[in-house]
Amino acid sequence: QVQLVESGGGLVQAGGSLRLSCATSGRTTAHYHMGWFRQAPGKEREFVASIPWSGSATYYSDSVKGRFTISRDSAKNTVYLQMNSLTSGDTAIYYCVADANWSGTVAAGYDYWGQGTQVTVSS
């Protein structure tokens, strides 16, 4: 089993920044692919960013590309999402995900999900 715990969410003004962290525990996740999804009120869950276990590449949705950066520190079993230039459209619950198989942007492909952390951007 893999446990994922997100932190770093909160209330920020438009144009501001936040950094989300996802600490993993349980089975070693050094060779797990990781990612972030989000869900805004009344909307479907959507892909935000993902990173393979090697950290050799990163993938982003068009809506966050150029503003968000996903990274991982395998020694600390932690994945980060640096979010800059936040807008009200980024308000959502952000979920950290993990899987041993590469699922890219497909939510159903990730076996492990965190509880989520709320990000609220005030305009």
Short mmCIF file of N, CA, C and O in Angstrom, two decimals:
data_model
loop_
_atom_site.label_atom_id
_atom_site.label_comp_id
_atom_site.label_asym_id
_atom_site.label_seq_id
_atom_site.Cartn_x
_atom_site.Cartn_y
_atom_site.Cartn_z
N GLN A 1 0.83 -1.20 0.00
CA GLN A 1 0.00 0.00 0.00
C GLN A 1 0.86 1.25 0.00
O GLN A 1 1.96 1.26 0.55
N VAL A 2 0.34 2.28 -0.58
CA VAL A 2 1.01 3.57 -0.63
C VAL A 2 0.07 4.62 -0.05
O VAL A 2 -1.11 4.67 -0.40
N GLN A 3 0.57 5.42 0.86
CA GLN A 3 -0.22 6.51 1.41
C GLN A 3 0.34 7.83 0.89
O GLN A 3 1.57 8.01 0.84
N LEU A 4 -0.55 8.72 0.53
CA LEU A 4 -0.17 10.04 0.02
C LEU A 4 -0.82 11.11 0.88
O LEU A 4 -2.02 11.05 1.13
N VAL A 5 -0.04 12.06 1.33
CA VAL A 5 -0.57 13.14 2.16
C VAL A 5 -0.14 14.47 1.57
O VAL A 5 1.05 14.78 1.52
N GLU A 6 -1.14 15.24 1.14
CA GLU A 6 -0.86 16.55 0.56
C GLU A 6 -0.83 17.62 1.64
O GLU A 6 -1.51 17.50 2.67
N SER A 7 -0.09 18.67 1.37
CA SER A 7 -0.06 19.83 2.26
C SER A 7 0.32 21.05 1.43
O SER A 7 0.76 20.92 0.28
N GLY A 8 0.12 22.22 2.02
CA GLY A 8 0.54 23.45 1.35
C GLY A 8 -0.59 24.25 0.74
O GLY A 8 -0.37 25.36 0.23
N GLY A 9 -1.81 23.71 0.76
CA GLY A 9 -2.92 24.46 0.22
C GLY A 9 -3.29 25.63 1.12
O GLY A 9 -2.76 25.77 2.23
N GLY A 10 -4.18 26.47 0.64
CA GLY A 10 -4.61 27.61 1.44
C GLY A 10 -5.27 28.67 0.59
O GLY A 10 -5.65 28.43 -0.56
N LEU A 11 -5.39 29.85 1.17
CA LEU A 11 -6.01 30.99 0.51
C LEU A 11 -4.91 31.94 0.04
O LEU A 11 -4.02 32.29 0.82
N VAL A 12 -4.97 32.33 -1.22
CA VAL A 12 -3.96 33.23 -1.78
C VAL A 12 -4.65 34.20 -2.72
O VAL A 12 -5.69 33.88 -3.32
N GLN A 13 -4.09 35.38 -2.86
CA GLN A 13 -4.65 36.36 -3.79
C GLN A 13 -4.23 36.04 -5.22
O GLN A 13 -3.18 35.43 -5.45
N ALA A 14 -5.04 36.47 -6.14
CA ALA A 14 -4.72 36.29 -7.55
C ALA A 14 -3.35 36.89 -7.84
O ALA A 14 -3.02 37.98 -7.36
N GLY A 15 -2.56 36.16 -8.62
CA GLY A 15 -1.20 36.57 -8.93
C GLY A 15 -0.17 36.02 -7.98
O GLY A 15 1.03 36.12 -8.24
N GLY A 16 -0.63 35.44 -6.90
CA GLY A 16 0.28 34.89 -5.89
C GLY A 16 0.74 33.48 -6.23
O GLY A 16 0.44 32.95 -7.30
N SER A 17 1.47 32.90 -5.27
CA SER A 17 2.06 31.57 -5.46
C SER A 17 1.79 30.69 -4.26
O SER A 17 1.62 31.17 -3.14
N LEU A 18 1.79 29.40 -4.52
CA LEU A 18 1.72 28.37 -3.46
C LEU A 18 2.57 27.20 -3.91
O LEU A 18 2.72 26.96 -5.11
N ARG A 19 3.08 26.46 -2.94
CA ARG A 19 3.76 25.22 -3.27
C ARG A 19 3.09 24.08 -2.50
O ARG A 19 3.06 24.09 -1.27
N LEU A 20 2.58 23.15 -3.26
CA LEU A 20 1.97 21.96 -2.66
C LEU A 20 3.03 20.87 -2.52
O LEU A 20 3.91 20.75 -3.38
N SER A 21 2.89 20.11 -1.45
CA SER A 21 3.78 18.97 -1.22
C SER A 21 2.94 17.72 -1.08
O SER A 21 1.80 17.76 -0.61
N CYS A 22 3.50 16.62 -1.50
CA CYS A 22 2.84 15.32 -1.36
C CYS A 22 3.87 14.35 -0.79
O CYS A 22 4.80 13.94 -1.48
N ALA A 23 3.68 14.02 0.47
CA ALA A 23 4.58 13.07 1.13
C ALA A 23 4.02 11.67 0.98
O ALA A 23 2.83 11.44 1.20
N THR A 24 4.87 10.75 0.59
CA THR A 24 4.44 9.38 0.40
C THR A 24 5.00 8.50 1.51
O THR A 24 6.08 8.75 2.03
N SER A 25 4.26 7.46 1.84
CA SER A 25 4.73 6.50 2.84
C SER A 25 4.16 5.13 2.50
O SER A 25 3.33 4.99 1.60
N GLY A 26 4.61 4.15 3.22
CA GLY A 26 4.21 2.79 2.92
C GLY A 26 5.24 2.18 1.99
O GLY A 26 6.43 2.34 2.18
N ARG A 27 4.77 1.53 0.97
CA ARG A 27 5.68 0.93 0.00
C ARG A 27 6.54 2.02 -0.63
O ARG A 27 6.06 3.12 -0.88
N THR A 28 7.78 1.72 -0.89
CA THR A 28 8.65 2.72 -1.48
C THR A 28 8.12 3.20 -2.81
O THR A 28 7.65 2.41 -3.63
N THR A 29 8.13 4.48 -3.00
CA THR A 29 7.57 5.07 -4.22
C THR A 29 8.64 5.60 -5.15
O THR A 29 8.34 6.36 -6.07
N ALA A 30 9.87 5.21 -4.92
CA ALA A 30 10.96 5.72 -5.76
C ALA A 30 10.74 5.39 -7.23
O ALA A 30 11.15 6.13 -8.10
N HIS A 31 10.06 4.28 -7.50
CA HIS A 31 9.82 3.89 -8.89
C HIS A 31 8.35 4.02 -9.26
O HIS A 31 7.87 3.35 -10.17
N TYR A 32 7.66 4.91 -8.57
CA TYR A 32 6.27 5.19 -8.91
C TYR A 32 6.18 6.48 -9.71
O TYR A 32 6.92 7.44 -9.46
N HIS A 33 5.27 6.48 -10.66
CA HIS A 33 4.98 7.69 -11.40
C HIS A 33 3.99 8.51 -10.58
O HIS A 33 3.09 7.96 -9.95
N MET A 34 4.19 9.82 -10.59
CA MET A 34 3.39 10.68 -9.71
C MET A 34 2.71 11.78 -10.51
O MET A 34 3.13 12.11 -11.63
N GLY A 35 1.68 12.35 -9.92
CA GLY A 35 1.01 13.44 -10.61
C GLY A 35 0.09 14.22 -9.69
O GLY A 35 -0.04 13.91 -8.50
N TRP A 36 -0.53 15.22 -10.27
CA TRP A 36 -1.51 16.05 -9.57
C TRP A 36 -2.75 16.20 -10.45
O TRP A 36 -2.64 16.42 -11.67
N PHE A 37 -3.90 16.07 -9.81
CA PHE A 37 -5.18 16.37 -10.43
C PHE A 37 -5.88 17.40 -9.56
O PHE A 37 -5.49 17.61 -8.41
N ARG A 38 -6.91 18.01 -10.08
CA ARG A 38 -7.69 18.96 -9.29
C ARG A 38 -9.16 18.86 -9.66
O ARG A 38 -9.51 18.42 -10.76
N GLN A 39 -9.99 19.29 -8.70
CA GLN A 39 -11.43 19.30 -8.96
C GLN A 39 -12.02 20.56 -8.35
O GLN A 39 -11.93 20.78 -7.14
N ALA A 40 -12.62 21.35 -9.21
CA ALA A 40 -13.28 22.58 -8.78
C ALA A 40 -14.75 22.28 -8.52
O ALA A 40 -15.30 21.31 -9.06
N PRO A 41 -15.42 23.08 -7.71
CA PRO A 41 -16.84 22.86 -7.41
C PRO A 41 -17.68 22.79 -8.68
O PRO A 41 -17.58 23.67 -9.54
N GLY A 42 -18.47 21.74 -8.79
CA GLY A 42 -19.35 21.58 -9.93
C GLY A 42 -18.68 21.17 -11.22
O GLY A 42 -19.32 21.11 -12.27
N LYS A 43 -17.38 20.86 -11.14
CA LYS A 43 -16.65 20.46 -12.35
C LYS A 43 -16.05 19.07 -12.17
O LYS A 43 -15.91 18.57 -11.06
N GLU A 44 -15.69 18.49 -13.30
CA GLU A 44 -15.07 17.17 -13.25
C GLU A 44 -13.59 17.29 -12.85
O GLU A 44 -12.96 18.33 -13.02
N ARG A 45 -13.10 16.20 -12.34
CA ARG A 45 -11.69 16.16 -11.97
C ARG A 45 -10.85 16.30 -13.23
O ARG A 45 -11.16 15.69 -14.26
N GLU A 46 -9.78 17.10 -13.15
CA GLU A 46 -8.97 17.30 -14.34
C GLU A 46 -7.48 17.13 -14.03
O GLU A 46 -7.02 17.40 -12.92
N PHE A 47 -6.76 16.70 -15.03
CA PHE A 47 -5.32 16.52 -14.95
C PHE A 47 -4.63 17.87 -14.82
O PHE A 47 -5.03 18.84 -15.46
N VAL A 48 -3.59 17.91 -13.97
CA VAL A 48 -2.80 19.12 -13.81
C VAL A 48 -1.37 18.90 -14.29
O VAL A 48 -0.88 19.62 -15.16
N ALA A 49 -0.70 17.91 -13.71
CA ALA A 49 0.71 17.67 -14.05
C ALA A 49 1.10 16.26 -13.66
O ALA A 49 0.49 15.66 -12.77
N SER A 50 2.13 15.74 -14.32
CA SER A 50 2.63 14.41 -13.96
C SER A 50 4.13 14.34 -14.23
O SER A 50 4.69 15.12 -15.01
N ILE A 51 4.75 13.37 -13.54
CA ILE A 51 6.19 13.19 -13.67
C ILE A 51 6.50 11.71 -13.51
O ILE A 51 6.02 11.07 -12.57
N PRO A 52 7.27 11.12 -14.41
CA PRO A 52 7.62 9.70 -14.27
C PRO A 52 8.59 9.49 -13.13
O PRO A 52 9.18 10.45 -12.62
N TRP A 53 8.78 8.24 -12.74
CA TRP A 53 9.62 7.96 -11.59
C TRP A 53 11.04 8.46 -11.81
O TRP A 53 11.70 8.87 -10.86
N SER A 54 11.48 8.46 -13.06
CA SER A 54 12.85 8.89 -13.35
C SER A 54 13.01 10.39 -13.24
O SER A 54 14.14 10.89 -13.15
N GLY A 55 11.91 11.12 -13.29
CA GLY A 55 12.01 12.57 -13.29
C GLY A 55 12.55 13.13 -14.58
O GLY A 55 12.93 14.29 -14.65
N SER A 56 12.59 12.30 -15.62
CA SER A 56 13.23 12.69 -16.88
C SER A 56 12.39 13.63 -17.72
O SER A 56 12.90 14.23 -18.66
N ALA A 57 11.12 13.74 -17.39
CA ALA A 57 10.23 14.61 -18.15
C ALA A 57 9.10 15.07 -17.24
O ALA A 57 8.88 14.50 -16.18
N THR A 58 8.42 16.10 -17.67
CA THR A 58 7.24 16.57 -16.95
C THR A 58 6.14 16.89 -17.95
O THR A 58 6.43 17.23 -19.11
N TYR A 59 4.91 16.76 -17.51
CA TYR A 59 3.77 16.96 -18.40
C TYR A 59 2.76 17.86 -17.68
O TYR A 59 2.55 17.71 -16.48
N TYR A 60 2.14 18.74 -18.45
CA TYR A 60 1.20 19.70 -17.88
C TYR A 60 -0.03 19.86 -18.75
O TYR A 60 0.02 19.70 -19.96
N SER A 61 -1.12 20.22 -18.09
CA SER A 61 -2.30 20.60 -18.86
C SER A 61 -2.03 21.97 -19.47
O SER A 61 -1.21 22.75 -18.97
N ASP A 62 -2.73 22.26 -20.54
CA ASP A 62 -2.54 23.56 -21.21
C ASP A 62 -2.89 24.72 -20.28
O ASP A 62 -2.30 25.80 -20.38
N SER A 63 -3.81 24.50 -19.36
CA SER A 63 -4.27 25.58 -18.50
C SER A 63 -3.24 26.00 -17.46
O SER A 63 -3.34 27.11 -16.91
N VAL A 64 -2.26 25.14 -17.17
CA VAL A 64 -1.27 25.49 -16.15
C VAL A 64 0.15 25.57 -16.70
O VAL A 64 1.07 26.01 -16.00
N LYS A 65 0.33 25.18 -17.94
CA LYS A 65 1.67 25.17 -18.54
C LYS A 65 2.28 26.57 -18.48
O LYS A 65 1.62 27.56 -18.82
N GLY A 66 3.51 26.63 -18.05
CA GLY A 66 4.20 27.92 -17.93
C GLY A 66 4.01 28.59 -16.59
O GLY A 66 4.71 29.54 -16.26
N ARG A 67 3.05 28.10 -15.79
CA ARG A 67 2.80 28.69 -14.47
C ARG A 67 3.09 27.70 -13.35
O ARG A 67 3.51 28.11 -12.26
N PHE A 68 2.86 26.42 -13.58
CA PHE A 68 3.05 25.39 -12.57
C PHE A 68 4.28 24.55 -12.91
O PHE A 68 4.60 24.35 -14.08
N THR A 69 4.94 24.06 -11.86
CA THR A 69 6.08 23.18 -12.04
C THR A 69 5.97 22.00 -11.09
O THR A 69 5.84 22.19 -9.88
N ILE A 70 6.03 20.80 -11.65
CA ILE A 70 6.03 19.59 -10.83
C ILE A 70 7.47 19.10 -10.69
O ILE A 70 8.26 19.17 -11.65
N SER A 71 7.80 18.62 -9.50
CA SER A 71 9.13 18.09 -9.27
C SER A 71 9.04 17.01 -8.20
O SER A 71 8.02 16.90 -7.52
N ARG A 72 10.11 16.25 -8.08
CA ARG A 72 10.10 15.21 -7.06
C ARG A 72 11.48 15.09 -6.42
O ARG A 72 12.49 15.32 -7.08
N ASP A 73 11.45 14.75 -5.16
CA ASP A 73 12.67 14.48 -4.41
C ASP A 73 12.55 13.05 -3.93
O ASP A 73 11.90 12.78 -2.91
N SER A 74 13.15 12.13 -4.66
CA SER A 74 13.00 10.72 -4.34
C SER A 74 13.61 10.37 -2.99
O SER A 74 13.13 9.48 -2.30
N ALA A 75 14.65 11.08 -2.60
CA ALA A 75 15.28 10.81 -1.31
C ALA A 75 14.33 11.12 -0.16
O ALA A 75 14.38 10.50 0.89
N LYS A 76 13.45 12.09 -0.38
CA LYS A 76 12.48 12.48 0.65
C LYS A 76 11.10 11.88 0.39
O LYS A 76 10.16 12.17 1.14
N ASN A 77 10.98 11.10 -0.67
CA ASN A 77 9.67 10.52 -1.03
C ASN A 77 8.59 11.59 -1.10
O ASN A 77 7.48 11.43 -0.57
N THR A 78 8.92 12.68 -1.75
CA THR A 78 8.00 13.81 -1.81
C THR A 78 7.93 14.36 -3.23
O THR A 78 8.93 14.42 -3.93
N VAL A 79 6.73 14.73 -3.60
CA VAL A 79 6.48 15.38 -4.88
C VAL A 79 5.94 16.78 -4.60
O VAL A 79 5.18 16.98 -3.64
N TYR A 80 6.33 17.72 -5.42
CA TYR A 80 5.93 19.11 -5.23
C TYR A 80 5.20 19.64 -6.45
O TYR A 80 5.39 19.16 -7.57
N LEU A 81 4.35 20.64 -6.20
CA LEU A 81 3.72 21.37 -7.28
C LEU A 81 3.86 22.85 -6.94
O LEU A 81 3.18 23.35 -6.06
N GLN A 82 4.76 23.52 -7.64
CA GLN A 82 4.94 24.95 -7.48
C GLN A 82 3.95 25.65 -8.39
O GLN A 82 3.96 25.43 -9.60
N MET A 83 3.11 26.50 -7.81
CA MET A 83 2.06 27.16 -8.57
C MET A 83 2.28 28.66 -8.50
O MET A 83 2.25 29.25 -7.40
N ASN A 84 2.50 29.26 -9.64
CA ASN A 84 2.73 30.70 -9.72
C ASN A 84 1.63 31.37 -10.55
O ASN A 84 0.90 30.70 -11.29
N SER A 85 1.54 32.68 -10.43
CA SER A 85 0.56 33.46 -11.20
C SER A 85 -0.84 32.86 -11.09
O SER A 85 -1.53 32.67 -12.10
N LEU A 86 -1.24 32.57 -9.88
CA LEU A 86 -2.53 31.90 -9.66
C LEU A 86 -3.68 32.82 -10.02
O LEU A 86 -3.63 34.05 -9.83
N THR A 87 -4.73 32.20 -10.54
CA THR A 87 -5.96 32.91 -10.88
C THR A 87 -7.13 32.23 -10.18
O THR A 87 -7.00 31.11 -9.67
N SER A 88 -8.28 32.88 -10.22
CA SER A 88 -9.46 32.28 -9.59
C SER A 88 -9.82 30.95 -10.24
O SER A 88 -10.41 30.08 -9.61
N GLY A 89 -9.43 30.78 -11.48
CA GLY A 89 -9.69 29.52 -12.18
C GLY A 89 -8.91 28.35 -11.64
O GLY A 89 -9.19 27.20 -11.98
N ASP A 90 -7.91 28.64 -10.80
CA ASP A 90 -7.12 27.56 -10.19
C ASP A 90 -7.73 27.09 -8.87
O ASP A 90 -7.20 26.15 -8.26
N THR A 91 -8.79 27.75 -8.42
CA THR A 91 -9.43 27.33 -7.18
C THR A 91 -10.00 25.93 -7.32
O THR A 91 -10.79 25.66 -8.22
N ALA A 92 -9.56 25.03 -6.45
CA ALA A 92 -9.97 23.63 -6.54
C ALA A 92 -9.36 22.86 -5.38
O ALA A 92 -8.51 23.38 -4.65
N ILE A 93 -9.81 21.62 -5.26
CA ILE A 93 -9.12 20.68 -4.38
C ILE A 93 -8.06 19.98 -5.24
O ILE A 93 -8.38 19.48 -6.32
N TYR A 94 -6.84 19.96 -4.76
CA TYR A 94 -5.74 19.36 -5.50
C TYR A 94 -5.39 18.01 -4.89
O TYR A 94 -5.19 17.89 -3.68
N TYR A 95 -5.30 17.00 -5.76
CA TYR A 95 -5.03 15.64 -5.33
C TYR A 95 -3.69 15.16 -5.88
O TYR A 95 -3.40 15.33 -7.07
N CYS A 96 -2.93 14.54 -5.03
CA CYS A 96 -1.69 13.88 -5.43
C CYS A 96 -2.02 12.43 -5.80
O CYS A 96 -2.85 11.80 -5.14
N VAL A 97 -1.39 11.93 -6.85
CA VAL A 97 -1.65 10.56 -7.30
C VAL A 97 -0.34 9.83 -7.56
O VAL A 97 0.69 10.46 -7.81
N ALA A 98 -0.43 8.50 -7.50
CA ALA A 98 0.74 7.68 -7.75
C ALA A 98 0.33 6.35 -8.35
O ALA A 98 -0.76 5.85 -8.09
N ASP A 99 1.23 5.81 -9.16
CA ASP A 99 0.99 4.47 -9.71
C ASP A 99 2.30 3.90 -10.21
O ASP A 99 3.18 4.64 -10.64
N ALA A 100 2.40 2.58 -10.15
CA ALA A 100 3.60 1.91 -10.63
C ALA A 100 3.67 1.88 -12.15
O ALA A 100 4.75 1.74 -12.73
N ASN A 101 2.52 2.01 -12.78
CA ASN A 101 2.46 2.04 -14.24
C ASN A 101 2.19 3.45 -14.71
O ASN A 101 1.41 4.18 -14.10
N TRP A 102 2.79 3.83 -15.80
CA TRP A 102 2.63 5.18 -16.33
C TRP A 102 1.21 5.39 -16.87
O TRP A 102 0.76 4.67 -17.74
N SER A 103 0.54 6.41 -16.32
CA SER A 103 -0.82 6.70 -16.75
C SER A 103 -0.97 8.10 -17.32
O SER A 103 -2.06 8.46 -17.78
N GLY A 104 0.09 8.87 -17.25
CA GLY A 104 0.07 10.20 -17.86
C GLY A 104 -1.04 11.08 -17.35
O GLY A 104 -1.08 11.44 -16.19
N THR A 105 -1.99 11.40 -18.24
CA THR A 105 -3.06 12.33 -17.91
C THR A 105 -4.36 11.63 -17.51
O THR A 105 -5.36 12.31 -17.28
N VAL A 106 -4.36 10.33 -17.45
CA VAL A 106 -5.60 9.57 -17.24
C VAL A 106 -5.81 9.29 -15.76
O VAL A 106 -5.08 8.51 -15.14
N ALA A 107 -6.83 9.90 -15.18
CA ALA A 107 -7.08 9.75 -13.74
C ALA A 107 -7.33 8.30 -13.35
O ALA A 107 -6.85 7.83 -12.31
N ALA A 108 -8.09 7.59 -14.16
CA ALA A 108 -8.45 6.21 -13.84
C ALA A 108 -7.24 5.29 -13.76
O ALA A 108 -7.32 4.20 -13.21
N GLY A 109 -6.14 5.73 -14.32
CA GLY A 109 -4.95 4.89 -14.33
C GLY A 109 -4.14 4.92 -13.05
O GLY A 109 -3.23 4.12 -12.87
N TYR A 110 -4.45 5.83 -12.17
CA TYR A 110 -3.70 5.97 -10.93
C TYR A 110 -4.41 5.22 -9.80
O TYR A 110 -5.57 5.51 -9.48
N ASP A 111 -3.70 4.30 -9.18
CA ASP A 111 -4.28 3.50 -8.11
C ASP A 111 -4.34 4.23 -6.78
O ASP A 111 -5.19 3.95 -5.94
N TYR A 112 -3.41 5.13 -6.56
CA TYR A 112 -3.30 5.76 -5.23
C TYR A 112 -3.58 7.26 -5.32
O TYR A 112 -3.02 7.95 -6.17
N TRP A 113 -4.42 7.70 -4.38
CA TRP A 113 -4.84 9.10 -4.32
C TRP A 113 -4.70 9.61 -2.89
O TRP A 113 -5.00 8.89 -1.94
N GLY A 114 -4.29 10.86 -2.77
CA GLY A 114 -4.31 11.49 -1.47
C GLY A 114 -5.70 12.02 -1.15
O GLY A 114 -6.63 11.89 -1.96
N GLN A 115 -5.84 12.59 0.04
CA GLN A 115 -7.13 13.12 0.48
C GLN A 115 -7.46 14.45 -0.17
O GLN A 115 -8.61 14.87 -0.17
N GLY A 116 -6.46 15.13 -0.66
CA GLY A 116 -6.67 16.41 -1.31
C GLY A 116 -6.36 17.58 -0.39
O GLY A 116 -6.47 17.47 0.84
N THR A 117 -5.99 18.69 -1.00
CA THR A 117 -5.74 19.92 -0.25
C THR A 117 -6.41 21.06 -1.01
O THR A 117 -6.32 21.15 -2.23
N GLN A 118 -7.10 21.91 -0.26
CA GLN A 118 -7.88 22.98 -0.87
C GLN A 118 -6.98 24.16 -1.23
O GLN A 118 -6.20 24.64 -0.40
N VAL A 119 -7.14 24.63 -2.45
CA VAL A 119 -6.48 25.86 -2.89
C VAL A 119 -7.57 26.84 -3.29
O VAL A 119 -8.42 26.52 -4.14
N THR A 120 -7.56 27.99 -2.67
CA THR A 120 -8.55 29.02 -2.98
C THR A 120 -7.83 30.30 -3.38
O THR A 120 -6.99 30.80 -2.63
N VAL A 121 -8.16 30.79 -4.57
CA VAL A 121 -7.53 32.01 -5.08
C VAL A 121 -8.58 33.11 -5.11
O VAL A 121 -9.61 32.98 -5.78
N SER A 122 -8.33 34.17 -4.37
CA SER A 122 -9.27 35.28 -4.32
C SER A 122 -8.90 36.33 -5.36
O SER A 122 -7.73 36.64 -5.55
N SER A 123 -9.91 36.86 -6.02
CA SER A 123 -9.65 37.84 -7.08
C SER A 123 -9.79 39.26 -6.55
O SER A 123 -10.20 39.47 -5.43
#
